[in-house]
């Protein structure tokens, strides 16, 4: 683990020593290695290391902690702060129906997360409405309809010959008429560099004025996470992030990369394929796993 | 890379940054640089052109040739495995389309009986490709689906059978056991099957692809890797790290969501993808 590695780096320094430039440098190399192995973006890691260095320099080695433990403590605290400090929930205070739009790359877990959020919201006494807006992927609409019926949540009767912008607009209208309190728009996966499909999202946003736009990303995403997240955020000004497939052994450094580049809160994590496998994001837990 | 004829510290640092940002990973990057440094001296590389050629060859040499498949008795059985959402089902459609174009009689088997509308998804692809299709009900035992599909494929003279499986995280022991069972049942049913077990990896995945490759290959021997979603901006450099630890050929790359969006993997092109 990182704390073991840092302890061995600092084992000569005890009690009354000081963390200085020289002994910090070697420790920071270990931290940088841990971050890169965890898929934190190269530049994000470099900036993070700089912050840790500034905090660590000149600190007295506390008697109660070994220098290695001290550096770990600083790194851990900085990570938690960068990941958002504390959990942040959905913005549910507006006048209903609240519109939540899910966006992201192909296969990141949007459709499953839409259904998970619907279940989560109903358990919070909301009346959710699921909207399949993916007309491209074979059986995408059936997929969300099946998940919706599994948990007894109503869904808009989309069909693949409809236009996604019309689907979303009509579904929000339907929700308003039927007094649903939250509408969840499941959009098709797309590349951030696909201009036409990115403009489709801009059009859906403009028509439906979502209260939340959640960028859904796979926990195992590598260095490219910053490019994808930056582009989605640039065009849509997302309001939150969901990290899926977090119950595996992916270290999840993409969390730090995405948060740094968008400055938007990570709101939920997906921890399995069941519709109950959704958790509110806790920065301290993710910080520990990034460090390994 | 900055055009340079000086292979100084700055040059190697810049190269390290490029490779890590391409998802090659820290450790694999160091291994690669350790191999390159002495060669630059020994082969008297003088400029960026010469270096690029050296890097191209060095990278290309990491990737093993795809092996010749021996099918003692048709059909050839191809098993698609991988974690959730990487593109297994879509890649089956692409491979099936390619096989159809080569004049083969192809069957697509709905071995994902778990995920919502997985069977419907593959069924639509089978219709588009014009291939045969076999499925049972949702929740059926995937090994039973594969077994019965093979019965039909053998009887009806199919050349190639593609078996789709549910996405599964490599850390889930019960799901790895299920995979072992599918392989066992298929190999008992038909000599040599599965002739090709293909691990599908997503090019946007970082270092976790190493763990995926390791744990999947501990469950079932992997014959090929297909790397999907290279039409995005991810470079897929983790294949270098995988090549340094495993001897699994990469056969195809996925470049989009249509059945034609499949290309043969060419090792000599890796350098352009990582550096470009
Ligand atoms: N293990 C695990 N699998 C998940 C999680 N969330 C989603 N999945 C799985 O990931 C795969 C892709 O999920 P989808 O919901 O279809 O992803 P998507 O983003 O809607 O995909 P596209 O619409 O094609 O872009 C499915 O097999 C899901 O069951 C999670 O938290 N953990
Ligand atoms: N851009 C791009 N998208 C792809 C590629 N391959 C697959 N996809 C998309 O990725 C998403 C997931 O593909 P699937 O084939 O359903 O993936 P899977 O591995 O079968 O997913 P599960 O069965 O849920 O584990 C779909 O939206 C596909 O269209 C590719 O090469 N490029
Ligand atoms: Mg979807
Ligand atoms: Mg599938």
Coordinates of C-alpha atoms in Angstrom, one line a residue, chain A:
Chain A
X1 CA 0.0 0.0 0.0
X2 CA 1.1 3.6 -0.3
X3 CA 1.5 4.1 3.4
X4 CA 3.8 1.0 3.5
X5 CA 5.9 2.4 0.6
X6 CA 6.1 5.9 2.2
X7 CA 7.0 4.4 5.6
X8 CA 10.0 2.6 4.0
X9 CA 11.0 5.9 2.2
X10 CA 11.0 7.8 5.4
X11 CA 12.2 5.2 7.9
X12 CA 15.4 7.0 8.7
X13 CA 13.5 10.2 9.7
X14 CA 12.0 10.1 13.2
X15 CA 10.6 12.3 16.0
X16 CA 12.3 15.7 15.9
X17 CA 13.1 15.8 12.1
X18 CA 11.5 18.1 9.6
X19 CA 10.0 17.3 6.3
X20 CA 12.2 19.1 3.8
X21 CA 12.7 19.4 0.1
X22 CA 15.1 16.4 -0.1
X23 CA 13.2 13.8 1.9
X24 CA 9.8 15.0 0.5
X25 CA 10.9 14.5 -3.1
X26 CA 11.3 10.7 -2.8
X27 CA 8.1 10.4 -0.9
X28 CA 6.3 12.4 -3.6
X29 CA 7.6 10.1 -6.3
X30 CA 5.9 7.2 -4.5
X31 CA 2.6 9.3 -4.3
X32 CA 2.9 10.2 -8.0
X33 CA 3.4 6.5 -8.9
X34 CA 0.3 5.5 -6.9
X35 CA -1.8 8.2 -8.6
X36 CA -0.7 7.2 -12.1
X37 CA -1.3 3.5 -11.4
X38 CA -4.8 4.6 -10.3
X39 CA -5.4 6.2 -13.7
X40 CA -5.3 9.8 -12.4
X41 CA -4.5 12.0 -15.4
X42 CA -0.8 12.8 -15.8
X43 CA -1.3 16.6 -15.5
X44 CA -3.9 16.4 -12.7
X45 CA -1.4 14.2 -10.8
X46 CA 1.4 16.7 -11.4
X47 CA -0.7 19.6 -10.0
X48 CA -1.8 17.5 -7.1
X49 CA 1.7 16.6 -6.2
X50 CA 2.7 20.3 -6.2
X51 CA -0.1 21.0 -3.7
X52 CA 1.0 18.2 -1.4
X53 CA 4.6 19.4 -1.6
X54 CA 3.7 22.9 -0.5
X55 CA 1.6 21.6 2.4
X56 CA 4.2 19.1 3.4
X57 CA 7.3 21.3 3.2
X58 CA 8.6 22.5 6.5
X59 CA 6.1 20.5 8.6
X60 CA 7.4 19.2 11.8
X61 CA 7.4 15.5 11.9
X62 CA 4.8 15.0 14.6
X63 CA 5.8 12.6 17.4
X64 CA 2.6 10.6 17.1
X65 CA 3.0 9.9 13.4
X66 CA 5.9 8.6 11.4
X67 CA 6.9 10.9 8.5
X68 CA 5.5 8.3 6.1
X69 CA 2.1 8.4 7.9
X70 CA 2.3 12.2 7.9
X71 CA 2.7 12.4 4.2
X72 CA -0.1 9.9 3.7
X73 CA -2.3 12.0 6.0
X74 CA -1.6 15.2 3.9
X75 CA -2.2 13.3 0.7
X76 CA -5.4 11.8 2.0
X77 CA -6.8 15.2 3.2
X78 CA -5.9 16.9 -0.1
X79 CA -7.5 14.1 -2.1
X80 CA -10.7 14.3 -0.1
X81 CA -10.8 18.1 -0.5
X82 CA -10.2 17.8 -4.2
X83 CA -12.9 15.1 -4.6
X84 CA -15.5 17.5 -3.2
X85 CA -15.1 17.5 0.6
X86 CA -18.4 16.0 1.4
X87 CA -21.3 14.3 -0.3
X88 CA -23.6 16.4 -2.4
X89 CA -27.1 15.2 -3.4
X90 CA -29.4 16.0 -6.2
X91 CA -31.0 19.4 -6.7
X92 CA -34.6 18.4 -5.9
X93 CA -35.9 21.7 -4.5
X94 CA -37.3 23.2 -7.8
X95 CA -41.0 23.1 -8.8
X96 CA -41.9 19.7 -10.3
X97 CA -41.3 18.0 -12.6
X98 CA -37.6 18.1 -12.0
X99 CA -35.7 17.1 -15.1
X100 CA -32.6 15.0 -14.8
X101 CA -30.6 14.3 -18.0
X102 CA -28.0 11.5 -18.2
X103 CA -25.1 11.8 -20.7
X104 CA -21.8 10.1 -21.4
X105 CA -19.8 7.8 -23.6
X106 CA -21.0 4.5 -25.0
X107 CA -21.4 1.8 -22.4
X108 CA -20.7 3.9 -19.3
X109 CA -23.9 2.8 -17.6
X110 CA -26.4 5.6 -18.3
X111 CA -29.5 3.4 -18.9
X112 CA -28.9 1.3 -15.8
X113 CA -28.1 4.4 -13.7
X114 CA -31.4 6.1 -14.9
X115 CA -33.3 3.1 -13.6
X116 CA -31.3 3.1 -10.4
X117 CA -32.0 6.8 -9.8
X118 CA -35.7 6.2 -10.4
X119 CA -35.7 3.6 -7.7
X120 CA -33.7 5.8 -5.4
X121 CA -36.0 8.7 -5.9
X122 CA -39.2 6.6 -5.4
X123 CA -37.7 5.4 -2.1
X124 CA -37.4 9.1 -1.2
X125 CA -41.2 9.4 -1.9
X126 CA -40.8 11.0 -5.4
X127 CA -42.9 10.0 -8.4
X128 CA -40.3 9.3 -11.1
X129 CA -40.8 9.0 -14.9
X130 CA -38.3 7.2 -17.1
X131 CA -37.7 8.4 -20.6
X132 CA -35.8 6.3 -23.2
X133 CA -34.2 8.8 -25.6
X134 CA -31.7 6.5 -27.3
X135 CA -33.2 5.7 -30.7
X136 CA -29.9 4.4 -32.1
X137 CA -28.7 1.4 -30.1
X138 CA -30.6 -1.8 -30.9
X139 CA -33.2 -2.5 -28.2
X140 CA -32.1 0.5 -26.0
X141 CA -35.7 1.5 -25.6
X142 CA -36.7 -2.0 -24.7
X143 CA -33.8 -2.1 -22.2
X144 CA -35.1 0.9 -20.2
X145 CA -38.7 -0.3 -20.5
X146 CA -37.8 -3.6 -19.1
X147 CA -35.9 -2.1 -16.2
X148 CA -38.8 0.3 -15.6
X149 CA -41.3 -2.5 -15.4
X150 CA -39.0 -4.5 -13.0
X151 CA -39.3 -1.7 -10.5
X152 CA -42.9 -0.6 -11.5
X153 CA -41.9 2.8 -12.6
X154 CA -43.8 4.4 -15.5
X155 CA -41.8 5.1 -18.7
X156 CA -42.5 7.1 -21.8
X157 CA -43.5 5.0 -24.8
X158 CA -40.6 6.0 -27.1
X159 CA -40.0 4.2 -30.4
X160 CA -36.9 4.2 -32.5
X161 CA -38.5 6.2 -35.3
X162 CA -38.9 9.2 -33.1
X163 CA -36.5 12.1 -32.7
X164 CA -34.7 12.2 -29.3
X165 CA -35.4 16.0 -28.9
X166 CA -39.1 15.4 -29.5
X167 CA -39.1 12.4 -27.2
X168 CA -37.7 14.5 -24.3
X169 CA -39.9 17.5 -24.9
X170 CA -43.1 15.4 -25.1
X171 CA -42.1 13.3 -22.2
X172 CA -41.6 16.3 -19.9
X173 CA -44.9 17.6 -21.0
X174 CA -46.5 14.2 -20.2
X175 CA -44.8 14.3 -16.8
X176 CA -46.2 17.7 -16.1
X177 CA -49.8 16.6 -17.1
X178 CA -49.6 13.4 -15.1
X179 CA -48.0 15.0 -12.0
X180 CA -44.7 13.0 -12.0
X181 CA -42.2 14.8 -9.8
X182 CA -39.0 13.8 -11.5
X183 CA -38.2 13.0 -15.2
X184 CA -35.1 11.0 -16.0
X185 CA -33.9 11.4 -19.6
X186 CA -31.7 8.5 -20.7
X187 CA -29.7 9.6 -23.8
X188 CA -27.7 7.5 -26.2
X189 CA -24.0 7.0 -25.6
X190 CA -21.9 9.2 -27.9
X191 CA -18.3 10.4 -28.5
X192 CA -17.5 13.9 -27.2
X193 CA -15.9 14.4 -30.6
X194 CA -19.1 13.6 -32.5
X195 CA -20.3 17.1 -33.2
X196 CA -23.7 16.2 -34.6
X197 CA -24.6 14.0 -31.6
X198 CA -23.2 16.5 -29.1
X199 CA -25.4 19.2 -30.6
X200 CA -28.4 16.8 -30.1
X201 CA -27.6 17.0 -26.4
X202 CA -27.4 20.8 -26.6
X203 CA -30.8 20.8 -28.2
X204 CA -32.4 18.5 -25.6
X205 CA -31.0 20.7 -22.9
X206 CA -32.4 23.8 -24.6
X207 CA -35.9 22.2 -25.0
X208 CA -36.2 20.6 -21.6
X209 CA -34.2 22.9 -19.3
X210 CA -32.9 20.1 -17.0
X211 CA -32.3 20.9 -13.4
X212 CA -29.6 18.3 -13.4
X213 CA -27.3 17.1 -16.2
X214 CA -25.3 14.1 -14.9
X215 CA -22.2 13.0 -16.7
X216 CA -22.0 9.2 -16.3
X217 CA -18.5 7.8 -16.4
X218 CA -17.0 4.4 -16.0
X219 CA -14.7 4.0 -13.0
X220 CA -12.1 2.2 -15.1
X221 CA -11.6 5.1 -17.5
X222 CA -8.0 6.0 -18.1
X223 CA -6.1 9.2 -19.1
X224 CA -8.8 10.2 -21.6
X225 CA -11.3 10.9 -18.9
X226 CA -10.2 14.6 -18.8
X227 CA -10.8 15.1 -22.5
X228 CA -14.2 13.5 -22.5
X229 CA -15.4 15.2 -19.3
X230 CA -14.1 18.6 -20.4
X231 CA -15.9 18.5 -23.7
X232 CA -19.2 17.3 -22.2
X233 CA -18.9 20.0 -19.6
X234 CA -18.0 22.7 -22.1
X235 CA -21.1 22.1 -24.2
X236 CA -23.6 21.3 -21.5
X237 CA -22.3 22.7 -18.2
X238 CA -23.1 19.5 -16.4
X239 CA -24.3 19.7 -12.8
X240 CA -23.0 16.4 -11.4
X241 CA -21.0 13.2 -12.1
X242 CA -21.9 9.6 -11.6
X243 CA -19.1 7.0 -11.5
X244 CA -20.2 3.5 -12.4
X245 CA -18.8 0.0 -11.9
X246 CA -17.1 1.1 -8.7
X247 CA -17.5 -2.3 -7.0
X248 CA -14.7 -3.8 -9.1
X249 CA -11.0 -3.3 -8.5
X250 CA -10.6 -0.2 -10.7
X251 CA -8.7 2.3 -8.5
X252 CA -11.0 5.1 -9.9
X253 CA -8.4 7.8 -10.5
X254 CA -10.8 9.0 -13.2
X255 CA -12.8 10.4 -10.3
X256 CA -10.1 12.9 -9.5
X257 CA -9.4 13.7 -13.1
X258 CA -13.0 14.4 -14.0
X259 CA -13.7 16.4 -10.8
X260 CA -10.5 18.5 -11.4
X261 CA -11.3 19.3 -14.9
X262 CA -15.1 20.0 -14.5
X263 CA -15.1 21.3 -10.9
X264 CA -18.5 19.6 -10.7
X265 CA -19.6 17.4 -7.7
X266 CA -19.5 13.6 -7.9
X267 CA -23.0 12.8 -6.7
X268 CA -23.4 9.0 -7.0
X269 CA -21.5 5.8 -7.6
X270 CA -22.8 2.7 -9.2
X271 CA -21.7 -0.4 -7.3
X272 CA -23.3 -3.3 -9.2
X273 CA -25.8 -4.4 -11.8
X274 CA -28.9 -4.5 -9.6
X275 CA -31.1 -1.5 -9.5
X276 CA -30.5 -1.1 -5.8
X277 CA -26.7 -0.8 -6.4
X278 CA -26.5 3.0 -6.2
X279 CA -24.7 4.9 -3.4
X280 CA -24.3 8.5 -2.6
X281 CA -20.7 9.5 -3.2
X282 CA -18.3 9.6 -0.2
X283 CA -15.0 11.3 -1.0
X284 CA -13.1 9.7 1.8
X285 CA -13.8 6.2 0.6
X286 CA -12.8 6.9 -3.0
X287 CA -9.7 8.8 -1.8
X288 CA -8.6 5.6 0.1
X289 CA -9.0 3.4 -2.9
X290 CA -7.2 5.8 -5.3
X291 CA -4.2 5.7 -3.0
X292 CA -4.3 1.9 -3.0

